GROMACS .gro file of N, CA and C in nm:
model
  393
    1UNK      N    1   1.490   1.207   0.436
    1UNK     CA    2   1.474   1.024   0.503
    1UNK      C    3   1.299   1.121   0.576
    2UNK      N    4   1.110   1.038   0.603
    2UNK     CA    5   1.018   1.044   0.639
    2UNK      C    6   1.004   0.992   0.703
    3UNK      N    7   0.877   1.022   0.726
    3UNK     CA    8   0.787   0.910   0.781
    3UNK      C    9   0.670   0.864   0.693
    4UNK      N   10   0.608   0.769   0.713
    4UNK     CA   11   0.449   0.689   0.711
    4UNK      C   12   0.391   0.709   0.774
    5UNK      N   13   0.301   0.691   0.838
    5UNK     CA   14   0.188   0.642   0.961
    5UNK      C   15   0.085   0.507   0.904
    6UNK      N   16   0.085   0.485   0.929
    6UNK     CA   17   0.005   0.302   0.976
    6UNK      C   18  -0.073   0.324   1.056
    7UNK      N   19  -0.201   0.339   1.058
    7UNK     CA   20  -0.309   0.354   1.135
    7UNK      C   21  -0.397   0.282   1.170
    8UNK      N   22  -0.451   0.239   1.312
    8UNK     CA   23  -0.511   0.081   1.351
    8UNK      C   24  -0.663   0.152   1.260
    9UNK      N   25  -0.766   0.051   1.220
    9UNK     CA   26  -0.847   0.066   1.210
    9UNK      C   27  -0.952  -0.055   1.222
   10UNK      N   28  -1.025  -0.109   1.363
   10UNK     CA   29  -1.083  -0.183   1.336
   10UNK      C   30  -1.267  -0.169   1.309
   11UNK      N   31  -1.276  -0.265   1.230
   11UNK     CA   32  -1.409  -0.261   1.117
   11UNK      C   33  -1.567  -0.284   1.213
   12UNK      N   34  -1.522  -0.308   1.337
   12UNK     CA   35  -1.650  -0.295   1.426
   12UNK      C   36  -1.655  -0.194   1.426
   13UNK      N   37  -1.586  -0.097   1.394
   13UNK     CA   38  -1.639   0.095   1.359
   13UNK      C   39  -1.714   0.102   1.329
   14UNK      N   40  -1.790   0.048   1.191
   14UNK     CA   41  -1.805   0.033   1.153
   14UNK      C   42  -1.988   0.030   1.153
   15UNK      N   43  -2.105   0.094   1.068
   15UNK     CA   44  -2.179  -0.007   1.133
   15UNK      C   45  -2.231  -0.102   0.961
   16UNK      N   46  -2.300  -0.195   1.001
   16UNK     CA   47  -2.308  -0.365   0.950
   16UNK      C   48  -2.209  -0.450   0.981
   17UNK      N   49  -2.099  -0.396   1.054
   17UNK     CA   50  -1.965  -0.492   1.068
   17UNK      C   51  -1.994  -0.559   1.240
   18UNK      N   52  -1.943  -0.707   1.200
   18UNK     CA   53  -2.020  -0.781   1.370
   18UNK      C   54  -1.888  -0.797   1.400
   19UNK      N   55  -1.882  -0.882   1.523
   19UNK     CA   56  -1.722  -0.855   1.628
   19UNK      C   57  -1.632  -0.929   1.551
   20UNK      N   58  -1.692  -1.038   1.529
   20UNK     CA   59  -1.563  -1.123   1.412
   20UNK      C   60  -1.503  -1.076   1.281
   21UNK      N   61  -1.533  -0.941   1.275
   21UNK     CA   62  -1.446  -0.889   1.187
   21UNK      C   63  -1.348  -0.763   1.201
   22UNK      N   64  -1.264  -0.756   1.168
   22UNK     CA   65  -1.127  -0.650   1.168
   22UNK      C   66  -1.026  -0.634   1.109
   23UNK      N   67  -0.981  -0.573   1.137
   23UNK     CA   68  -0.824  -0.554   1.017
   23UNK      C   69  -0.727  -0.529   1.100
   24UNK      N   70  -0.587  -0.550   1.125
   24UNK     CA   71  -0.492  -0.526   1.202
   24UNK      C   72  -0.392  -0.475   1.109
   25UNK      N   73  -0.367  -0.340   1.150
   25UNK     CA   74  -0.220  -0.332   1.125
   25UNK      C   75  -0.156  -0.225   1.167
   26UNK      N   76   0.014  -0.226   1.205
   26UNK     CA   77   0.078  -0.205   1.320
   26UNK      C   78   0.025  -0.060   1.341
   27UNK      N   79   0.082  -0.012   1.430
   27UNK     CA   80   0.032   0.168   1.481
   27UNK      C   81   0.162   0.203   1.400
   28UNK      N   82   0.289   0.184   1.453
   28UNK     CA   83   0.416   0.254   1.472
   28UNK      C   84   0.427   0.318   1.359
   29UNK      N   85   0.475   0.441   1.329
   29UNK     CA   86   0.508   0.522   1.250
   29UNK      C   87   0.659   0.411   1.125
   30UNK      N   88   0.683   0.418   1.043
   30UNK     CA   89   0.733   0.354   0.884
   30UNK      C   90   0.813   0.454   0.867
   31UNK      N   91   0.973   0.458   0.875
   31UNK     CA   92   1.078   0.566   0.831
   31UNK      C   93   1.112   0.493   0.706
   32UNK      N   94   1.103   0.541   0.643
   32UNK     CA   95   1.170   0.530   0.436
   32UNK      C   96   1.230   0.594   0.385
   33UNK      N   97   1.326   0.573   0.290
   33UNK     CA   98   1.405   0.697   0.235
   33UNK      C   99   1.344   0.700   0.104
   34UNK      N  100   1.362   0.835   0.083
   34UNK     CA  101   1.298   0.893  -0.068
   34UNK      C  102   1.345   0.772  -0.146
   35UNK      N  103   1.271   0.755  -0.241
   35UNK     CA  104   1.343   0.726  -0.412
   35UNK      C  105   1.277   0.535  -0.389
   36UNK      N  106   1.296   0.563  -0.219
   36UNK     CA  107   1.336   0.305  -0.182
   36UNK      C  108   1.157   0.319  -0.221
   37UNK      N  109   1.180   0.148  -0.132
   37UNK     CA  110   1.031   0.118  -0.152
   37UNK      C  111   0.980   0.088  -0.021
   38UNK      N  112   0.864   0.059  -0.053
   38UNK     CA  113   0.784   0.047   0.148
   38UNK      C  114   0.673  -0.089   0.096
   39UNK      N  115   0.641  -0.094   0.207
   39UNK     CA  116   0.521  -0.240   0.270
   39UNK      C  117   0.465  -0.199   0.387
   40UNK      N  118   0.317  -0.135   0.327
   40UNK     CA  119   0.260  -0.131   0.477
   40UNK      C  120   0.149  -0.309   0.511
   41UNK      N  121   0.176  -0.317   0.616
   41UNK     CA  122   0.116  -0.472   0.647
   41UNK      C  123  -0.083  -0.475   0.643
   42UNK      N  124  -0.120  -0.536   0.656
   42UNK     CA  125  -0.263  -0.545   0.692
   42UNK      C  126  -0.335  -0.667   0.723
   43UNK      N  127  -0.397  -0.654   0.785
   43UNK     CA  128  -0.416  -0.858   0.838
   43UNK      C  129  -0.528  -0.870   0.841
   44UNK      N  130  -0.659  -0.901   0.842
   44UNK     CA  131  -0.808  -0.919   0.851
   44UNK      C  132  -0.848  -1.032   0.876
   45UNK      N  133  -0.987  -1.096   0.944
   45UNK     CA  134  -1.102  -1.156   0.947
   45UNK      C  135  -1.220  -1.123   0.941
   46UNK      N  136  -1.272  -1.218   0.874
   46UNK     CA  137  -1.428  -1.182   0.860
   46UNK      C  138  -1.470  -1.324   0.814
   47UNK      N  139  -1.641  -1.361   0.874
   47UNK     CA  140  -1.701  -1.451   0.803
   47UNK      C  141  -1.776  -1.415   0.692
   48UNK      N  142  -1.759  -1.317   0.587
   48UNK     CA  143  -1.756  -1.250   0.506
   48UNK      C  144  -1.730  -1.349   0.364
   49UNK      N  145  -1.776  -1.457   0.319
   49UNK     CA  146  -1.678  -1.504   0.209
   49UNK      C  147  -1.670  -1.472   0.074
   50UNK      N  148  -1.727  -1.338   0.047
   50UNK     CA  149  -1.648  -1.271  -0.062
   50UNK      C  150  -1.665  -1.123  -0.001
   51UNK      N  151  -1.533  -1.069   0.082
   51UNK     CA  152  -1.549  -0.933   0.087
   51UNK      C  153  -1.504  -0.835   0.003
   52UNK      N  154  -1.515  -0.755  -0.018
   52UNK     CA  155  -1.387  -0.660  -0.022
   52UNK      C  156  -1.318  -0.573   0.070
   53UNK      N  157  -1.139  -0.562  -0.002
   53UNK     CA  158  -1.078  -0.467   0.092
   53UNK      C  159  -1.048  -0.334   0.080
   54UNK      N  160  -0.999  -0.240   0.112
   54UNK     CA  161  -0.983  -0.113   0.105
   54UNK      C  162  -0.898  -0.018   0.108
   55UNK      N  163  -0.770   0.045   0.056
   55UNK     CA  164  -0.648   0.093   0.142
   55UNK      C  165  -0.716   0.257   0.133
   56UNK      N  166  -0.673   0.367   0.184
   56UNK     CA  167  -0.752   0.456   0.236
   56UNK      C  168  -0.601   0.580   0.252
   57UNK      N  169  -0.580   0.699   0.202
   57UNK     CA  170  -0.467   0.763   0.248
   57UNK      C  171  -0.459   0.837   0.278
   58UNK      N  172  -0.456   0.902   0.369
   58UNK     CA  173  -0.522   1.087   0.469
   58UNK      C  174  -0.390   1.158   0.443
   59UNK      N  175  -0.363   1.244   0.397
   59UNK     CA  176  -0.257   1.315   0.461
   59UNK      C  177  -0.319   1.423   0.519
   60UNK      N  178  -0.165   1.468   0.561
   60UNK     CA  179  -0.152   1.584   0.670
   60UNK      C  180  -0.269   1.653   0.630
   61UNK      N  181  -0.337   1.688   0.719
   61UNK     CA  182  -0.426   1.841   0.743
   61UNK      C  183  -0.548   1.772   0.641
   62UNK      N  184  -0.548   1.690   0.586
   62UNK     CA  185  -0.644   1.628   0.474
   62UNK      C  186  -0.723   1.494   0.471
   63UNK      N  187  -0.842   1.522   0.392
   63UNK     CA  188  -0.960   1.336   0.445
   63UNK      C  189  -0.892   1.286   0.379
   64UNK      N  190  -0.909   1.157   0.419
   64UNK     CA  191  -0.929   1.038   0.409
   64UNK      C  192  -0.923   1.029   0.217
   65UNK      N  193  -0.898   0.920   0.131
   65UNK     CA  194  -0.899   0.917  -0.003
   65UNK      C  195  -0.888   0.781  -0.009
   66UNK      N  196  -0.987   0.713  -0.102
   66UNK     CA  197  -0.948   0.573  -0.132
   66UNK      C  198  -0.883   0.587  -0.280
   67UNK      N  199  -0.749   0.460  -0.216
   67UNK     CA  200  -0.642   0.463  -0.328
   67UNK      C  201  -0.689   0.341  -0.427
   68UNK      N  202  -0.772   0.178  -0.324
   68UNK     CA  203  -0.792   0.074  -0.394
   68UNK      C  204  -0.874  -0.022  -0.313
   69UNK      N  205  -0.937  -0.047  -0.435
   69UNK     CA  206  -1.021  -0.144  -0.341
   69UNK      C  207  -1.052  -0.303  -0.419
   70UNK      N  208  -1.065  -0.444  -0.372
   70UNK     CA  209  -0.991  -0.543  -0.420
   70UNK      C  210  -1.064  -0.659  -0.422
   71UNK      N  211  -1.162  -0.710  -0.426
   71UNK     CA  212  -1.212  -0.803  -0.394
   71UNK      C  213  -1.163  -0.971  -0.395
   72UNK      N  214  -1.181  -1.077  -0.311
   72UNK     CA  215  -1.180  -1.194  -0.297
   72UNK      C  216  -1.140  -1.280  -0.442
   73UNK      N  217  -1.246  -1.250  -0.543
   73UNK     CA  218  -1.222  -1.292  -0.664
   73UNK      C  219  -1.130  -1.264  -0.786
   74UNK      N  220  -1.083  -1.149  -0.761
   74UNK     CA  221  -0.963  -1.075  -0.760
   74UNK      C  222  -1.006  -0.937  -0.859
   75UNK      N  223  -1.130  -0.971  -0.807
   75UNK     CA  224  -1.139  -0.775  -0.903
   75UNK      C  225  -1.095  -0.682  -0.798
   76UNK      N  226  -1.049  -0.556  -0.891
   76UNK     CA  227  -0.934  -0.445  -0.832
   76UNK      C  228  -0.997  -0.339  -0.904
   77UNK      N  229  -1.009  -0.223  -0.815
   77UNK     CA  230  -1.032  -0.092  -0.856
   77UNK      C  231  -0.918   0.018  -0.785
   78UNK      N  232  -0.830   0.088  -0.910
   78UNK     CA  233  -0.721   0.189  -0.807
   78UNK      C  234  -0.785   0.295  -0.890
   79UNK      N  235  -0.769   0.394  -0.834
   79UNK     CA  236  -0.826   0.547  -0.836
   79UNK      C  237  -0.691   0.622  -0.884
   80UNK      N  238  -0.702   0.637  -1.062
   80UNK     CA  239  -0.613   0.712  -1.114
   80UNK      C  240  -0.422   0.716  -1.007
   81UNK      N  241  -0.492   0.806  -0.978
   81UNK     CA  242  -0.351   0.902  -0.871
   81UNK      C  243  -0.298   0.767  -0.864
   82UNK      N  244  -0.323   0.681  -0.776
   82UNK     CA  245  -0.250   0.594  -0.750
   82UNK      C  246  -0.225   0.464  -0.816
   83UNK      N  247  -0.243   0.486  -0.968
   83UNK     CA  248  -0.165   0.372  -1.087
   83UNK      C  249  -0.018   0.357  -1.127
   84UNK      N  250   0.044   0.270  -1.063
   84UNK     CA  251   0.199   0.304  -1.147
   84UNK      C  252   0.256   0.238  -0.974
   85UNK      N  253   0.273   0.334  -0.888
   85UNK     CA  254   0.353   0.319  -0.789
   85UNK      C  255   0.271   0.262  -0.647
   86UNK      N  256   0.145   0.199  -0.632
   86UNK     CA  257   0.075   0.197  -0.532
   86UNK      C  258   0.023   0.022  -0.521
   87UNK      N  259   0.049  -0.076  -0.509
   87UNK     CA  260   0.026  -0.194  -0.549
   87UNK      C  261  -0.005  -0.274  -0.409
   88UNK      N  262  -0.142  -0.308  -0.407
   88UNK     CA  263  -0.172  -0.421  -0.319
   88UNK      C  264  -0.198  -0.574  -0.324
   89UNK      N  265  -0.172  -0.671  -0.279
   89UNK     CA  266  -0.212  -0.771  -0.325
   89UNK      C  267  -0.257  -0.854  -0.218
   90UNK      N  268  -0.370  -0.927  -0.238
   90UNK     CA  269  -0.449  -0.965  -0.197
   90UNK      C  270  -0.435  -1.128  -0.149
   91UNK      N  271  -0.403  -1.203   0.006
   91UNK     CA  272  -0.391  -1.315  -0.012
   91UNK      C  273  -0.453  -1.361   0.096
   92UNK      N  274  -0.525  -1.421   0.025
   92UNK     CA  275  -0.714  -1.502   0.071
   92UNK      C  276  -0.679  -1.579   0.189
   93UNK      N  277  -0.555  -1.734   0.165
   93UNK     CA  278  -0.523  -1.768   0.291
   93UNK      C  279  -0.457  -1.711   0.406
   94UNK      N  280  -0.369  -1.596   0.403
   94UNK     CA  281  -0.351  -1.559   0.505
   94UNK      C  282  -0.424  -1.427   0.556
   95UNK      N  283  -0.499  -1.425   0.488
   95UNK     CA  284  -0.563  -1.313   0.507
   95UNK      C  285  -0.492  -1.172   0.519
   96UNK      N  286  -0.463  -1.214   0.446
   96UNK     CA  287  -0.380  -1.053   0.429
   96UNK      C  288  -0.377  -0.908   0.323
   97UNK      N  289  -0.373  -0.809   0.308
   97UNK     CA  290  -0.369  -0.705   0.232
   97UNK      C  291  -0.274  -0.612   0.202
   98UNK      N  292  -0.156  -0.678   0.209
   98UNK     CA  293  -0.073  -0.564   0.225
   98UNK      C  294  -0.050  -0.489   0.121
   99UNK      N  295   0.002  -0.366   0.131
   99UNK     CA  296   0.025  -0.230   0.005
   99UNK      C  297   0.199  -0.213  -0.004
  100UNK      N  298   0.260  -0.279  -0.144
  100UNK     CA  299   0.396  -0.157  -0.177
  100UNK      C  300   0.356  -0.016  -0.236
  101UNK      N  301   0.467   0.078  -0.169
  101UNK     CA  302   0.494   0.165  -0.239
  101UNK      C  303   0.631   0.165  -0.299
  102UNK      N  304   0.604   0.244  -0.417
  102UNK     CA  305   0.751   0.174  -0.486
  102UNK      C  306   0.803   0.396  -0.513
  103UNK      N  307   0.939   0.379  -0.482
  103UNK     CA  308   0.990   0.428  -0.523
  103UNK      C  309   0.904   0.606  -0.466
  104UNK      N  310   0.970   0.555  -0.327
  104UNK     CA  311   0.864   0.668  -0.219
  104UNK      C  312   0.890   0.849  -0.233
  105UNK      N  313   0.756   0.882  -0.203
  105UNK     CA  314   0.792   1.036  -0.255
  105UNK      C  315   0.747   1.073  -0.104
  106UNK      N  316   0.805   1.255  -0.084
  106UNK     CA  317   0.784   1.355   0.009
  106UNK      C  318   0.588   1.323   0.041
  107UNK      N  319   0.569   1.357  -0.046
  107UNK     CA  320   0.437   1.368  -0.119
  107UNK      C  321   0.359   1.267  -0.054
  108UNK      N  322   0.430   1.140  -0.004
  108UNK     CA  323   0.348   0.997   0.004
  108UNK      C  324   0.352   1.005   0.195
  109UNK      N  325   0.379   1.124   0.244
  109UNK     CA  326   0.434   1.149   0.346
  109UNK      C  327   0.264   1.083   0.461
  110UNK      N  328   0.219   0.997   0.496
  110UNK     CA  329   0.059   1.014   0.522
  110UNK      C  330   0.024   0.951   0.599
  111UNK      N  331  -0.094   0.900   0.642
  111UNK     CA  332  -0.185   0.766   0.699
  111UNK      C  333  -0.246   0.720   0.640
  112UNK      N  334  -0.264   0.609   0.653
  112UNK     CA  335  -0.273   0.463   0.546
  112UNK      C  336  -0.362   0.352   0.646
  113UNK      N  337  -0.507   0.374   0.581
  113UNK     CA  338  -0.606   0.263   0.643
  113UNK      C  339  -0.624   0.124   0.535
  114UNK      N  340  -0.615   0.024   0.589
  114UNK     CA  341  -0.691  -0.118   0.550
  114UNK      C  342  -0.830  -0.048   0.590
  115UNK      N  343  -0.951  -0.147   0.520
  115UNK     CA  344  -1.027  -0.174   0.594
  115UNK      C  345  -1.139  -0.253   0.486
  116UNK      N  346  -1.224  -0.397   0.559
  116UNK     CA  347  -1.330  -0.435   0.539
  116UNK      C  348  -1.424  -0.347   0.429
  117UNK      N  349  -1.457  -0.274   0.453
  117UNK     CA  350  -1.582  -0.166   0.442
  117UNK      C  351  -1.535  -0.061   0.430
  118UNK      N  352  -1.595   0.026   0.278
  118UNK     CA  353  -1.588   0.099   0.233
  118UNK      C  354  -1.622   0.261   0.380
  119UNK      N  355  -1.509   0.321   0.431
  119UNK     CA  356  -1.542   0.380   0.483
  119UNK      C  357  -1.537   0.509   0.440
  120UNK      N  358  -1.572   0.544   0.360
  120UNK     CA  359  -1.552   0.678   0.400
  120UNK      C  360  -1.609   0.699   0.178
  121UNK      N  361  -1.732   0.819   0.173
  121UNK     CA  362  -1.890   0.791   0.081
  121UNK      C  363  -1.823   0.926   0.017
  122UNK      N  364  -1.762   0.950  -0.151
  122UNK     CA  365  -1.856   1.046  -0.237
  122UNK      C  366  -1.923   1.171  -0.102
  123UNK      N  367  -1.851   1.267  -0.130
  123UNK     CA  368  -1.894   1.414  -0.072
  123UNK      C  369  -1.859   1.439   0.052
  124UNK      N  370  -1.792   1.316   0.137
  124UNK     CA  371  -1.778   1.337   0.311
  124UNK      C  372  -1.663   1.428   0.285
  125UNK      N  373  -1.706   1.499   0.404
  125UNK     CA  374  -1.567   1.586   0.428
  125UNK      C  375  -1.538   1.626   0.591
  126UNK      N  376  -1.572   1.567   0.651
  126UNK     CA  377  -1.522   1.494   0.782
  126UNK      C  378  -1.432   1.427   0.791
  127UNK      N  379  -1.300   1.409   0.821
  127UNK     CA  380  -1.192   1.270   0.934
  127UNK      C  381  -1.250   1.195   0.937
  128UNK      N  382  -1.275   1.056   0.895
  128UNK     CA  383  -1.326   0.993   1.030
  128UNK      C  384  -1.289   0.930   1.151
  129UNK      N  385  -1.126   0.946   1.145
  129UNK     CA  386  -1.086   0.942   1.283
  129UNK      C  387  -0.940   1.063   1.287
  130UNK      N  388  -0.967   1.080   1.485
  130UNK     CA  389  -0.915   1.197   1.442
  130UNK      C  390  -0.730   1.093   1.469
  131UNK      N  391  -0.641   1.117   1.432
  131UNK     CA  392  -0.532   1.042   1.468
  131UNK      C  393  -0.381   1.143   1.461
   0.00000   0.00000   0.00000
């Protein structure tokens, strides 16, 4: 068994966001048995009629890496490294964007972030938030 970490990020920390926009994730660690699936929760509030949602992975002692982005009309982009075992499903009615990890591996141990705005730009090397 090992731990996956879910972190809380409020979108209002990022420029261009209003107080009405935020994401919520449980802040507790998730204990997972290797080879089993797990689900990471993410709910959101926004006044944007067509927002983009994002999942990021930050490995221990590493920088956040974009995993997936999806918009309200169904356009989805998944980084090649995360295709296959990582699936995020956007539920507009429930305002949720949970991610399921199939056949969890030890290398999946990390902090996972859900966001309403892009939070990592290409070439950026410093962590966004100390965890």
